PDB file of C-alpha atoms in Angstrom:
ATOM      1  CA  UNK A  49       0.000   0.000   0.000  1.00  0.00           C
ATOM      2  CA  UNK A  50       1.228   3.630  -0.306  1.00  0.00           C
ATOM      3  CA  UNK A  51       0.828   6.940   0.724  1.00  0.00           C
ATOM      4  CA  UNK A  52      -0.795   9.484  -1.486  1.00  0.00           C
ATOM      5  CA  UNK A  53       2.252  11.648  -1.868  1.00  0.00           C
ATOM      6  CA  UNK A  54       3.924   8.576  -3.429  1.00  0.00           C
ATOM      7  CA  UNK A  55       4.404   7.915  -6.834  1.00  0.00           C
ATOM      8  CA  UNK A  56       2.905   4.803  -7.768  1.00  0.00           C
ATOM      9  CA  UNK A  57       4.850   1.638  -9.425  1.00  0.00           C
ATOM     10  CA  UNK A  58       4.848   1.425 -13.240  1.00  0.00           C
ATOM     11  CA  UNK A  59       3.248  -2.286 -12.639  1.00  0.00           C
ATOM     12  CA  UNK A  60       0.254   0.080 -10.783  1.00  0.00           C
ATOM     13  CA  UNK A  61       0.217   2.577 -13.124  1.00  0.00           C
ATOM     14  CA  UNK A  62      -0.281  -0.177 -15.843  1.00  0.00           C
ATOM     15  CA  UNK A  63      -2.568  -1.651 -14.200  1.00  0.00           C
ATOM     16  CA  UNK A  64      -4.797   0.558 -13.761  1.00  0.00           C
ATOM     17  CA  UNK A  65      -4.360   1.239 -17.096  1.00  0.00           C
ATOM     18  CA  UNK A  66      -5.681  -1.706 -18.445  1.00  0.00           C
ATOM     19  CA  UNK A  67      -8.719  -1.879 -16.398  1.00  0.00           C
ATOM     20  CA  UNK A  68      -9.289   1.792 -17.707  1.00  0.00           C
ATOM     21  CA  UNK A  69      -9.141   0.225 -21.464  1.00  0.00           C
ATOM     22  CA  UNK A  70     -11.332  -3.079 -21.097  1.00  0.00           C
ATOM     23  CA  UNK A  71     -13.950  -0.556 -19.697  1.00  0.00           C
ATOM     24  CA  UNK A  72     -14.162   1.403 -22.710  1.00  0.00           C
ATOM     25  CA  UNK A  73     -16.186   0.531 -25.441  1.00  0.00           C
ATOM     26  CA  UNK A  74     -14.417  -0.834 -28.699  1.00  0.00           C
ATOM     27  CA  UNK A  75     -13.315   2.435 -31.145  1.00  0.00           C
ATOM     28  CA  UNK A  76     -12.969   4.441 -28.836  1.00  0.00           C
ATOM     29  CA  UNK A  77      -9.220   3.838 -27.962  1.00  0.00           C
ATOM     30  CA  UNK A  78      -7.658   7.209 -29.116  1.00  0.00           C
ATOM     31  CA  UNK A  79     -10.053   8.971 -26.342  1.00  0.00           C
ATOM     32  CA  UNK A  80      -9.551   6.909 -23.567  1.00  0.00           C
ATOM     33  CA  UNK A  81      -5.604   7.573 -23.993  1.00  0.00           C
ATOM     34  CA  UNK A  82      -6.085  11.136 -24.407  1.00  0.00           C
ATOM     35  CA  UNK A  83      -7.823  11.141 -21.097  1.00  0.00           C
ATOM     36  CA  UNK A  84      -5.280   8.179 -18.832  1.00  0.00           C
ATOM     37  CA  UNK A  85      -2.877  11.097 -17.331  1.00  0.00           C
ATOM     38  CA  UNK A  86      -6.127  12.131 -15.331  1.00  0.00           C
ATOM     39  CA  UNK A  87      -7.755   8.870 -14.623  1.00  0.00           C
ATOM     40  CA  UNK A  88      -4.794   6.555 -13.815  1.00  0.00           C
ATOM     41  CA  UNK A  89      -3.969   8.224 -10.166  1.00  0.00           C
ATOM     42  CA  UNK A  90      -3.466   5.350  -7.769  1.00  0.00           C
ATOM     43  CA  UNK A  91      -4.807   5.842  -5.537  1.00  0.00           C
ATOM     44  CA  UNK A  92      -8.144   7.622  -6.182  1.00  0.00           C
ATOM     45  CA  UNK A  93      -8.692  10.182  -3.432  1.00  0.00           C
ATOM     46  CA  UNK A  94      -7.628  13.262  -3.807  1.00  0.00           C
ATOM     47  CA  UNK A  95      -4.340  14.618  -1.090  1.00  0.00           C
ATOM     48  CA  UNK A  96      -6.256  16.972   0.770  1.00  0.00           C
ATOM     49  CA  UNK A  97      -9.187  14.462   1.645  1.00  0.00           C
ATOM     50  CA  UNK A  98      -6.326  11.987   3.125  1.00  0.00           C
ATOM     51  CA  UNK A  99      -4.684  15.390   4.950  1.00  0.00           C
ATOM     52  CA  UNK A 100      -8.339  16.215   6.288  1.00  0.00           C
ATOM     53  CA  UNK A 101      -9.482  12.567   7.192  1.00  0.00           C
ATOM     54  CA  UNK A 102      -5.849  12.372   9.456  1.00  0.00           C
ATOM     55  CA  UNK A 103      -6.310  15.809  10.969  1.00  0.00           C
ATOM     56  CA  UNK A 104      -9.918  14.558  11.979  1.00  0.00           C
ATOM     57  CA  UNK A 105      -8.942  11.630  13.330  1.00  0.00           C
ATOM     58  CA  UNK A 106      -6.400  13.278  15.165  1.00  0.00           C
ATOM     59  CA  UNK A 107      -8.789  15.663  16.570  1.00  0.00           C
ATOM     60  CA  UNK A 108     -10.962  12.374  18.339  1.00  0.00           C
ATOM     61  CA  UNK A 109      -8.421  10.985  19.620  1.00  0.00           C
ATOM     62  CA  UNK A 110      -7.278  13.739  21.255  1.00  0.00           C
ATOM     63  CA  UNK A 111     -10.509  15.030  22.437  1.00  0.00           C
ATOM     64  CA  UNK A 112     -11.766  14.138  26.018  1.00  0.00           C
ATOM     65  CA  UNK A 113     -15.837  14.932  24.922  1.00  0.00           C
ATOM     66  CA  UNK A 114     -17.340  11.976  23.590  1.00  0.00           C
ATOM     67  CA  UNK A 115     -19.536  13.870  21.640  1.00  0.00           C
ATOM     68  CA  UNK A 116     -16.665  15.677  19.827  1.00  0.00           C
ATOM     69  CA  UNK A 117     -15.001  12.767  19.334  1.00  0.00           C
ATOM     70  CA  UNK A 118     -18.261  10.913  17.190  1.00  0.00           C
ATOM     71  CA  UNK A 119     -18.479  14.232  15.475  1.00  0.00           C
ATOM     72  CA  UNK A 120     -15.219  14.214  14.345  1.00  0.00           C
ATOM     73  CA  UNK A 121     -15.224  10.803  13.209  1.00  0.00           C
ATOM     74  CA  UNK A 122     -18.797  11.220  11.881  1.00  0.00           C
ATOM     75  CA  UNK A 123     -16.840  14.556   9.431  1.00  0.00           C
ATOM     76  CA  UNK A 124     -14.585  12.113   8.228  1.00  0.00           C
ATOM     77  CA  UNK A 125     -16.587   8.896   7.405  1.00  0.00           C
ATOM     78  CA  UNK A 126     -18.470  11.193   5.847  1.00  0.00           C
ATOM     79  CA  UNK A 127     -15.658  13.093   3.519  1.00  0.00           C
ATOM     80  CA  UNK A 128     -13.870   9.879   2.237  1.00  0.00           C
ATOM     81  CA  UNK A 129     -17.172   8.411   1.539  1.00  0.00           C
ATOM     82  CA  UNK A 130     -17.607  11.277  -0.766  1.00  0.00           C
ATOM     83  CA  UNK A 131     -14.940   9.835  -2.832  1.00  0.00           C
ATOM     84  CA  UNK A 132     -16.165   6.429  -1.986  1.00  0.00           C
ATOM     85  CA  UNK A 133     -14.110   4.917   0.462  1.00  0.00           C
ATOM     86  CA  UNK A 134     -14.094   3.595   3.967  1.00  0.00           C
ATOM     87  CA  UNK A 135     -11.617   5.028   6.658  1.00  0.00           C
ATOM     88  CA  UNK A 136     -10.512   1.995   9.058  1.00  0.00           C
ATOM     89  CA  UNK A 137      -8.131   2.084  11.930  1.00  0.00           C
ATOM     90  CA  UNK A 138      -5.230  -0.767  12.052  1.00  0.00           C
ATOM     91  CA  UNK A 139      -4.787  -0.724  16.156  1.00  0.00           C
ATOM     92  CA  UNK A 140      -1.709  -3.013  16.061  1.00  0.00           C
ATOM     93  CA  UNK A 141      -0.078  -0.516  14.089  1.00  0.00           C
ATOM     94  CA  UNK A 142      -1.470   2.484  14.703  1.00  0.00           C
ATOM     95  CA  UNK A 143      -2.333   3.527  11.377  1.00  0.00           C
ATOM     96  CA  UNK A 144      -5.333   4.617   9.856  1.00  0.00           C
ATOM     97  CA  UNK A 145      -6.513   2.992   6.702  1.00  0.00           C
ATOM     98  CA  UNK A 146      -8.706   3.989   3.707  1.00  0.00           C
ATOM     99  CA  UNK A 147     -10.155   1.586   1.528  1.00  0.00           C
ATOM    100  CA  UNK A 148     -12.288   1.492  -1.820  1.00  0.00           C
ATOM    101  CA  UNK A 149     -16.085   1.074  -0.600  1.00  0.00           C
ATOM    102  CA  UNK A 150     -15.864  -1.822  -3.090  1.00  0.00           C
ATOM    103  CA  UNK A 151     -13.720  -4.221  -1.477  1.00  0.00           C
ATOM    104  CA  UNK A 152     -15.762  -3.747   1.399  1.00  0.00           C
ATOM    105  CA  UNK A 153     -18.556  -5.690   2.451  1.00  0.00           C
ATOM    106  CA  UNK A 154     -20.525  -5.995   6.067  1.00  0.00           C
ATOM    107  CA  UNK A 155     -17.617  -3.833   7.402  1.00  0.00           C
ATOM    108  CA  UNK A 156     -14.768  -6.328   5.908  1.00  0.00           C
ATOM    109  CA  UNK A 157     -12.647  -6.120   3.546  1.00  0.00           C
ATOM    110  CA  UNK A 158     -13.031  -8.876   0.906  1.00  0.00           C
ATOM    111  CA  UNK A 159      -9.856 -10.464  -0.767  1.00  0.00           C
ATOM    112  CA  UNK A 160     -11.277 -11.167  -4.061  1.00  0.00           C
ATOM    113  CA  UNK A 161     -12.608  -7.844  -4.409  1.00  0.00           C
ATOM    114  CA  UNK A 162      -8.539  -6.171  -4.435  1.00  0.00           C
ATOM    115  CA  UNK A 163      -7.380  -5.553  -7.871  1.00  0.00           C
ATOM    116  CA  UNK A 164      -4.195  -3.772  -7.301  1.00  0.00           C
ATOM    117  CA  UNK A 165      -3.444  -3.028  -3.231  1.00  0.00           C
ATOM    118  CA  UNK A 166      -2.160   0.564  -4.080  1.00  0.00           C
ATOM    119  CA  UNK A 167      -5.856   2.053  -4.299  1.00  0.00           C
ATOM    120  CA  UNK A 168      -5.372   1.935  -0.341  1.00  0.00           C
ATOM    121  CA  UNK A 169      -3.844   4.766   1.664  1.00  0.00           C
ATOM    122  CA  UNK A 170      -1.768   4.280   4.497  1.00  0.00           C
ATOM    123  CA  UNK A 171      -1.444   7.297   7.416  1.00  0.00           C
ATOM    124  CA  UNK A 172       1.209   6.255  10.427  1.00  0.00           C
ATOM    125  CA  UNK A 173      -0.812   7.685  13.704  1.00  0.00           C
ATOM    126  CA  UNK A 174       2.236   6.857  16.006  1.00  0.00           C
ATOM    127  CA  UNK A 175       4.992   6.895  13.827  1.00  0.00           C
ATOM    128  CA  UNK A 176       7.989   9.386  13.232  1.00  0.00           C
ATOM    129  CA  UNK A 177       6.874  12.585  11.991  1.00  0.00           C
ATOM    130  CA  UNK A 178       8.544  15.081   9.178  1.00  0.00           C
ATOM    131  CA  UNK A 179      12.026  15.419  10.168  1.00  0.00           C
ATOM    132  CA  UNK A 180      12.336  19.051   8.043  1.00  0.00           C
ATOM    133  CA  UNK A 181       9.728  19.680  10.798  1.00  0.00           C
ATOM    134  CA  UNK A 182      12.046  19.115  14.083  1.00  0.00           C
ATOM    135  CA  UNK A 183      12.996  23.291  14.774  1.00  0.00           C
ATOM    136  CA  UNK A 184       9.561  24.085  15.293  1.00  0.00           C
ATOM    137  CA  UNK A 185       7.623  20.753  16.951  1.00  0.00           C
ATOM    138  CA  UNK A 186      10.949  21.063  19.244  1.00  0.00           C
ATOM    139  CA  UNK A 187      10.407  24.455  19.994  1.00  0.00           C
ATOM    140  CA  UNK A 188       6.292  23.710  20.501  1.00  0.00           C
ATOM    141  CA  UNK A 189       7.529  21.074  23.200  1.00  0.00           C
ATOM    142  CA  UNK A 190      10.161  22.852  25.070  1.00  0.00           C
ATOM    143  CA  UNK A 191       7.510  25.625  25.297  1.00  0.00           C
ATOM    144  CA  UNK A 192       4.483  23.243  26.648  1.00  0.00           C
ATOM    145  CA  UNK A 193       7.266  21.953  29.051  1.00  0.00           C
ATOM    146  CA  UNK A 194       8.064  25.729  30.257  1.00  0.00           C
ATOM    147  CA  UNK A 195       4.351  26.364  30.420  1.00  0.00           C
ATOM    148  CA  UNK A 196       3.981  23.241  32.902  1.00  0.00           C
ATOM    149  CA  UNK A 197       6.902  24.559  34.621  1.00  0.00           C
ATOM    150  CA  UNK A 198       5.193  27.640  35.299  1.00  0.00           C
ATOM    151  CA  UNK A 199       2.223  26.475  36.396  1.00  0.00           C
ATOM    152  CA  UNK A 200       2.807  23.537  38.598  1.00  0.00           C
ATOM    153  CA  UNK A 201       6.028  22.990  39.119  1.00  0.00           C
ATOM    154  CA  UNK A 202       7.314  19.906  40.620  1.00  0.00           C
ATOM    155  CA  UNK A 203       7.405  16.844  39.666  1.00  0.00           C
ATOM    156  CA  UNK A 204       5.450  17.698  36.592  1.00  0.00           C
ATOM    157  CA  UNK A 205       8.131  20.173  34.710  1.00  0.00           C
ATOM    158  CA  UNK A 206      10.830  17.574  35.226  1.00  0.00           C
ATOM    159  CA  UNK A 207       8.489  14.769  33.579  1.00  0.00           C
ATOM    160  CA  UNK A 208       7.074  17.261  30.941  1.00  0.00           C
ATOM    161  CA  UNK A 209      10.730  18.461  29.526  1.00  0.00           C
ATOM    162  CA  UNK A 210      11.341  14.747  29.578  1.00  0.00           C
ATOM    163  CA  UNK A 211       8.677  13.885  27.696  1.00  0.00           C
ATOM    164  CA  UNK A 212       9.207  16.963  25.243  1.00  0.00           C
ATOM    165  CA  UNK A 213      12.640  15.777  24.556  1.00  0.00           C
ATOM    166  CA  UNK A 214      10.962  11.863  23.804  1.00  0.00           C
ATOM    167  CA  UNK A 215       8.735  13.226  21.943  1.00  0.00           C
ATOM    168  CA  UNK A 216      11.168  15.532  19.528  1.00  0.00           C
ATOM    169  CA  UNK A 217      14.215  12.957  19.187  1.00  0.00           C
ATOM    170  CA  UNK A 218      12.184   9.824  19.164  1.00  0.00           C
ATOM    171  CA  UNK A 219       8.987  10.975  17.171  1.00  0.00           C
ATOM    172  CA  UNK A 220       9.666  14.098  15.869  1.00  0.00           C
ATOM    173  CA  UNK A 221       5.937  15.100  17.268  1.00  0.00           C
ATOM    174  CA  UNK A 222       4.164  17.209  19.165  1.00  0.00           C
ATOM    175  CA  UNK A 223       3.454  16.461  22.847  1.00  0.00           C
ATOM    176  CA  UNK A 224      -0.334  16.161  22.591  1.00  0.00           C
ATOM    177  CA  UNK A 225      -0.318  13.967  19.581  1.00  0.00           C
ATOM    178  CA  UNK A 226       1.273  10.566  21.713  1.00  0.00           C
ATOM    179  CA  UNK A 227      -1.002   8.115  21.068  1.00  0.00           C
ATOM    180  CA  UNK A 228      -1.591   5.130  23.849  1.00  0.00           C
ATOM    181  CA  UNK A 229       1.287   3.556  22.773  1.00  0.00           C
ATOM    182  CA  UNK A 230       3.820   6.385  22.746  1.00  0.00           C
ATOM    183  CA  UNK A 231       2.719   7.475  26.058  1.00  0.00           C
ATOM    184  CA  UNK A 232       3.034   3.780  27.761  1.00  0.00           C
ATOM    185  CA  UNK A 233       6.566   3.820  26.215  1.00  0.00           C
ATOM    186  CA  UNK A 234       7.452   6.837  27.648  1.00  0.00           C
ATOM    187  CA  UNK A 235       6.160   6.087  31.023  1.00  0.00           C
ATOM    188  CA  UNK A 236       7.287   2.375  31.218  1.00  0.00           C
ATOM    189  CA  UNK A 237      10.283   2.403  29.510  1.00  0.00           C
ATOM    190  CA  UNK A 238      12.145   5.791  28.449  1.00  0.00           C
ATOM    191  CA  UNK A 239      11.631   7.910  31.900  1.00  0.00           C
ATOM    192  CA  UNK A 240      12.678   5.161  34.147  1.00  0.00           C
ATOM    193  CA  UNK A 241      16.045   4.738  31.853  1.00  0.00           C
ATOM    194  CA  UNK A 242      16.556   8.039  30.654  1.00  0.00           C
ATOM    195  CA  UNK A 243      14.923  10.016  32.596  1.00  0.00           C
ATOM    196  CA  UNK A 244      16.640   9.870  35.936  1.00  0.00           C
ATOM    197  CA  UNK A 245      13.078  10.633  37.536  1.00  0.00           C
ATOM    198  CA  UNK A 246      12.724  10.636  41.486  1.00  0.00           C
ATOM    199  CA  UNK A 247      10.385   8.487  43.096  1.00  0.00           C
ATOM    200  CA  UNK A 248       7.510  11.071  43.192  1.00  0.00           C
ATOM    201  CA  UNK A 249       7.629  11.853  39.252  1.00  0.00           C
ATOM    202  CA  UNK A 250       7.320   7.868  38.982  1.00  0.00           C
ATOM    203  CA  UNK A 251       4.615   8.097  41.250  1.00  0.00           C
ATOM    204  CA  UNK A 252       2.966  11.132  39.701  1.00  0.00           C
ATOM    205  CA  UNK A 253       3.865  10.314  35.648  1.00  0.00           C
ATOM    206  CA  UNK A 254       0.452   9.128  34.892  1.00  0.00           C
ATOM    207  CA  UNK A 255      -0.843  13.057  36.166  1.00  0.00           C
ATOM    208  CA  UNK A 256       1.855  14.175  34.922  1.00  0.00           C
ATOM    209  CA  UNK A 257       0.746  12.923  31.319  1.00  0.00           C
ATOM    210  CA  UNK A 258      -2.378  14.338  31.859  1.00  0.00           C
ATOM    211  CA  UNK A 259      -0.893  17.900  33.095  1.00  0.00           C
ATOM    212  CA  UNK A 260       0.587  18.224  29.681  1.00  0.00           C
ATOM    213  CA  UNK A 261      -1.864  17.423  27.635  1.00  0.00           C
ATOM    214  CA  UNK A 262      -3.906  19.893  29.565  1.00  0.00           C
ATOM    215  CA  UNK A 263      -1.420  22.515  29.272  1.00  0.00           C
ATOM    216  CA  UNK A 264      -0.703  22.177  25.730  1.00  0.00           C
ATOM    217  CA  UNK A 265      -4.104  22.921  24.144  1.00  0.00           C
ATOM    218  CA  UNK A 266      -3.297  26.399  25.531  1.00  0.00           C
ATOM    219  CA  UNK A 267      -0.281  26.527  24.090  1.00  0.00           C
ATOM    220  CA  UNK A 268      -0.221  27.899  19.864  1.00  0.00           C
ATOM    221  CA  UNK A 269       1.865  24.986  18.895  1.00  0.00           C
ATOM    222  CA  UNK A 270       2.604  23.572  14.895  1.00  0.00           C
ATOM    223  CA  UNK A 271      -0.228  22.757  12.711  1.00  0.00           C
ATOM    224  CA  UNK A 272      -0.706  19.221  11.912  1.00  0.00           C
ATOM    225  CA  UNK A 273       1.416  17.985   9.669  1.00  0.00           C
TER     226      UNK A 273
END
């Protein structure tokens, strides 16, 4: 599968080609070539809908209201299946998933239905983020970490410029977009090694986590990327 800002395999591109050309009717070749360069794209939903369908699932996860959670996920069911596909989350990964609506079927995605796997898009939820991005989600961190600093103090600032400095070097993201994962790694296995944390930021990480979080959404901070 690939990312929409990746240029598809010449095996894809042909592909689609060919299914393209046994859809058109006989005669008719010299048209249907004129117009491949628009209708070849693999896969078929436009940039912008995969940027808007990760910033709104960003949005829900980070979200405490329930309600504003199902609305955001209610937005973006409802923009990819404008362009008819299905957004699905992969938990093991982390990733978010769109699929053609038809290779779906009762919620599933059916085998024999999957003519060339590069119609799917692929969006990392967890995963390193834009390197050519570091200055500025560094700078975002260290200042949610000064912010914390300022307004509780101890143990949370020493726990919050730990956590900015995980979150910079290890995932090149912001501090309120850890997801489960990242923030159980942080608190079960990076503080306790790296951190050199006392016994009551240990005993206070999990309100710690929480403190930052809090802290952060009133913080101005990078745009999603």
């Amino acid at each position: 599968m690939t990312r929409t800002n990746d240029e598809p395999p010449e095996w894809a591109k042909e592909r689609a080609r060919e299914v393209m050309a046994a859809e058109e009717p006989e005669g008719d070749g010299d048209a249907a070539e004129d117009g491949a360069s628009d209708d070849d794209r693999v896969p078929d939903v436009p940039v912008e809908v995969v940027d808007e369908a990760e910033r709104l699932t960003r949005l829900a996860r980070r979200t405490e209201d329930d309600a504003a959670a199902a609305f955001y996920r209610e937005r973006r069911d409802e923009l990819v299946a404008g362009h008819d596909y299905v957004p699905r989350l992969r938990e093991d990964d982390d990733t978010l998933v769109l699929y053609p609506d038809e290779w779906m079927a009762d919620g599933t995605v059916q085998l024999d239905r999957i003519e060339t796997t590069d119609r799917a898009v692929e969006v990392s939820l967890s995963g390193p983020g834009d390197a050519d991005r570091y200055d500025e989600i560094a700078a975002y961190n260290e200042a949610v970490a000064d912010a914390v600093a300022d307004a509780h103090g101890e143990p949370h600032a020493d726990t919050a410029r730990s956590f900015a400095a995980f979150m910079s070097n290890h995932y090149v993201r912001a501090v309120d977009d850890a997801a489960p994962a990242v923030r159980e790694e942080f608190r079960e296995e990076y503080l306790p090694r790296n951190g050199w944390p006392t016994d009551e930021q240990l005993a206070a990480v999990e309100e710690s986590l929480t403190v930052i979080e809090s802290v952060a959404a009133e913080v101005d901070g990078p745009d999603s990327p």
